[in-house]
XYZ file of C-alpha atoms in Angstrom:
184
model
C 3.589 91.177 90.677
C 5.182 90.097 93.741
C 8.973 91.428 93.704
C 10.805 89.989 96.554
C 13.750 91.725 98.483
C 17.127 90.159 97.868
C 19.318 88.746 100.549
C 22.793 89.995 100.580
C 26.282 88.473 101.465
C 26.659 87.794 104.876
C 23.247 86.447 105.516
C 23.411 82.660 106.499
C 20.725 81.492 104.394
C 23.241 81.983 101.377
C 25.597 79.532 102.647
C 23.321 76.804 103.914
C 22.364 73.988 101.676
C 18.549 73.909 100.775
C 15.784 71.357 101.546
C 14.353 69.649 98.541
C 10.674 70.530 97.783
C 8.252 67.638 98.626
C 5.190 69.395 98.746
C 3.763 70.726 95.298
C 1.121 72.970 96.672
C -0.052 76.615 96.742
C 2.723 77.640 98.848
C 5.117 76.016 96.411
C 3.242 77.931 93.572
C 3.417 81.180 95.174
C 7.287 80.888 95.837
C 7.497 80.073 91.981
C 5.571 83.163 91.027
C 7.590 85.214 93.354
C 10.892 83.808 91.807
C 9.745 84.554 88.548
C 8.335 88.046 89.184
C 11.611 88.938 90.845
C 13.834 87.716 88.163
C 11.901 89.775 85.751
C 13.819 93.098 86.193
C 16.419 94.355 83.876
C 20.029 92.884 84.398
C 18.685 89.724 86.228
C 19.464 86.315 84.586
C 18.730 83.942 87.515
C 17.491 83.836 91.096
C 17.511 81.129 93.519
C 14.915 80.748 96.451
C 17.922 81.346 99.009
C 18.278 84.842 97.510
C 14.886 85.762 98.789
C 15.458 83.977 102.218
C 13.679 80.636 101.517
C 15.790 77.615 102.086
C 14.174 75.287 99.500
C 15.539 73.884 96.375
C 14.009 76.270 93.560
C 15.426 78.827 91.114
C 14.005 80.745 88.347
C 15.931 81.905 85.283
C 15.436 84.800 82.560
C 18.137 84.263 79.972
C 18.020 85.608 76.278
C 14.223 85.238 76.029
C 14.139 81.909 78.050
C 12.171 82.320 81.126
C 11.360 79.530 83.491
C 12.086 77.629 86.714
C 13.301 74.313 88.067
C 12.375 72.670 91.413
C 14.851 70.247 92.972
C 17.429 71.010 90.280
C 20.573 68.901 90.004
C 23.465 69.409 87.518
C 23.048 66.383 85.278
C 25.847 67.219 82.603
C 28.777 69.683 82.287
C 30.897 70.111 79.353
C 34.616 69.802 79.706
C 35.207 72.812 77.678
C 35.178 75.876 79.752
C 34.345 79.690 79.640
C 35.812 82.479 81.761
C 33.878 85.710 82.024
C 32.702 88.238 84.432
C 30.366 86.905 86.715
C 28.325 88.920 89.325
C 25.394 88.067 91.686
C 22.247 89.825 93.084
C 23.416 89.103 96.600
C 26.744 90.522 95.968
C 25.520 93.822 94.194
C 27.924 95.740 91.834
C 31.025 93.238 92.058
C 32.087 91.251 89.065
C 34.633 88.821 88.793
C 36.299 86.625 86.280
C 34.852 83.030 87.070
C 35.447 79.815 85.311
C 32.358 77.644 84.337
C 31.596 74.953 81.769
C 30.838 76.213 78.644
C 27.612 73.802 78.414
C 25.523 72.585 81.193
C 22.357 70.472 81.714
C 19.984 70.803 84.848
C 17.168 68.181 85.541
C 14.431 68.809 88.102
C 10.589 68.929 88.247
C 7.848 71.605 87.588
C 5.022 72.631 89.685
C 3.142 69.190 88.818
C 6.313 67.192 90.114
C 6.753 66.366 86.518
C 10.392 65.977 85.031
C 12.036 68.902 83.280
C 15.557 69.263 81.657
C 16.946 72.778 81.035
C 20.257 73.028 79.087
C 22.211 75.801 77.515
C 25.429 77.276 76.765
C 27.243 80.337 77.483
C 25.381 82.810 79.466
C 22.624 80.173 80.180
C 25.230 77.557 81.127
C 26.597 80.048 83.522
C 23.132 80.831 84.998
C 22.227 77.187 85.551
C 25.484 76.545 87.365
C 25.492 79.535 89.322
C 21.812 79.272 90.756
C 22.378 75.314 91.334
C 25.673 76.504 93.381
C 23.210 78.891 95.337
C 21.171 75.965 96.475
C 23.994 74.064 97.517
C 25.231 76.894 99.699
C 27.868 78.332 97.551
C 28.463 81.848 96.259
C 30.197 82.480 93.001
C 32.972 84.070 95.023
C 33.731 80.487 96.321
C 34.791 79.559 92.681
C 37.291 82.526 92.399
C 41.201 81.842 92.174
C 42.577 82.500 95.535
C 44.012 85.946 94.724
C 40.765 87.397 93.187
C 38.658 85.857 95.948
C 40.772 87.809 98.669
C 40.506 91.000 96.502
C 36.704 90.165 96.108
C 36.124 89.482 99.987
C 38.171 93.023 100.417
C 35.851 94.737 98.133
C 32.737 93.168 99.758
C 34.048 94.515 103.099
C 34.588 98.104 101.740
C 31.042 98.230 99.784
C 28.307 100.473 101.019
C 25.735 97.637 101.134
C 27.802 95.400 103.310
C 26.930 95.112 107.160
C 29.229 92.557 109.128
C 27.107 90.038 110.743
C 28.502 90.958 114.138
C 27.685 94.741 113.911
C 28.558 96.517 117.437
C 25.537 97.314 119.586
C 23.881 100.813 119.176
C 25.002 103.256 122.089
C 22.909 102.840 125.117
C 21.535 99.641 124.416
C 22.404 96.597 126.662
C 21.601 93.125 126.029
C 20.792 90.696 129.025
C 23.585 88.482 129.712
C 22.034 85.605 128.220
C 22.308 87.224 124.806
C 25.950 88.323 125.229
C 25.299 91.503 127.257
C 26.294 91.960 130.976
C 24.354 91.226 133.971
């Protein structure tokens, strides 16, 4: 089993659009195995490759006894009917906010043999499919919140014990060369 560490909010990989998979080799198979192993923990419904620091268009899911993965997923269909429920993210730990999503979603993509796959679902599965596809498009669920809730969420992120700003001050006594922002 290869459980990979989860990348947290603030890492640029989470807001970068992923690259489609073009090689279906042992490296792609290893990535899929890692995604399936990592999503197979209590409380986890889905995991995008970006959440383990990989900029490829792949996600895994583990919702209501349905476990699988999709390579190069695209949203093929969303219902007009919506749901609003608390949503969270492994990359934004312990913070949940009401997020509006389509009640039903259909995702198309391919498997490890580059054969077409379609995954569809309602409720939690629909939410998962949309959430993970968003990750691969460089979007976090926080981006979908209404403006007031988003401001509160970002404030909560900054106050959380796991958040480290990208521009943390240099440790005392350490001086970077001028080429890296220090003084000469």
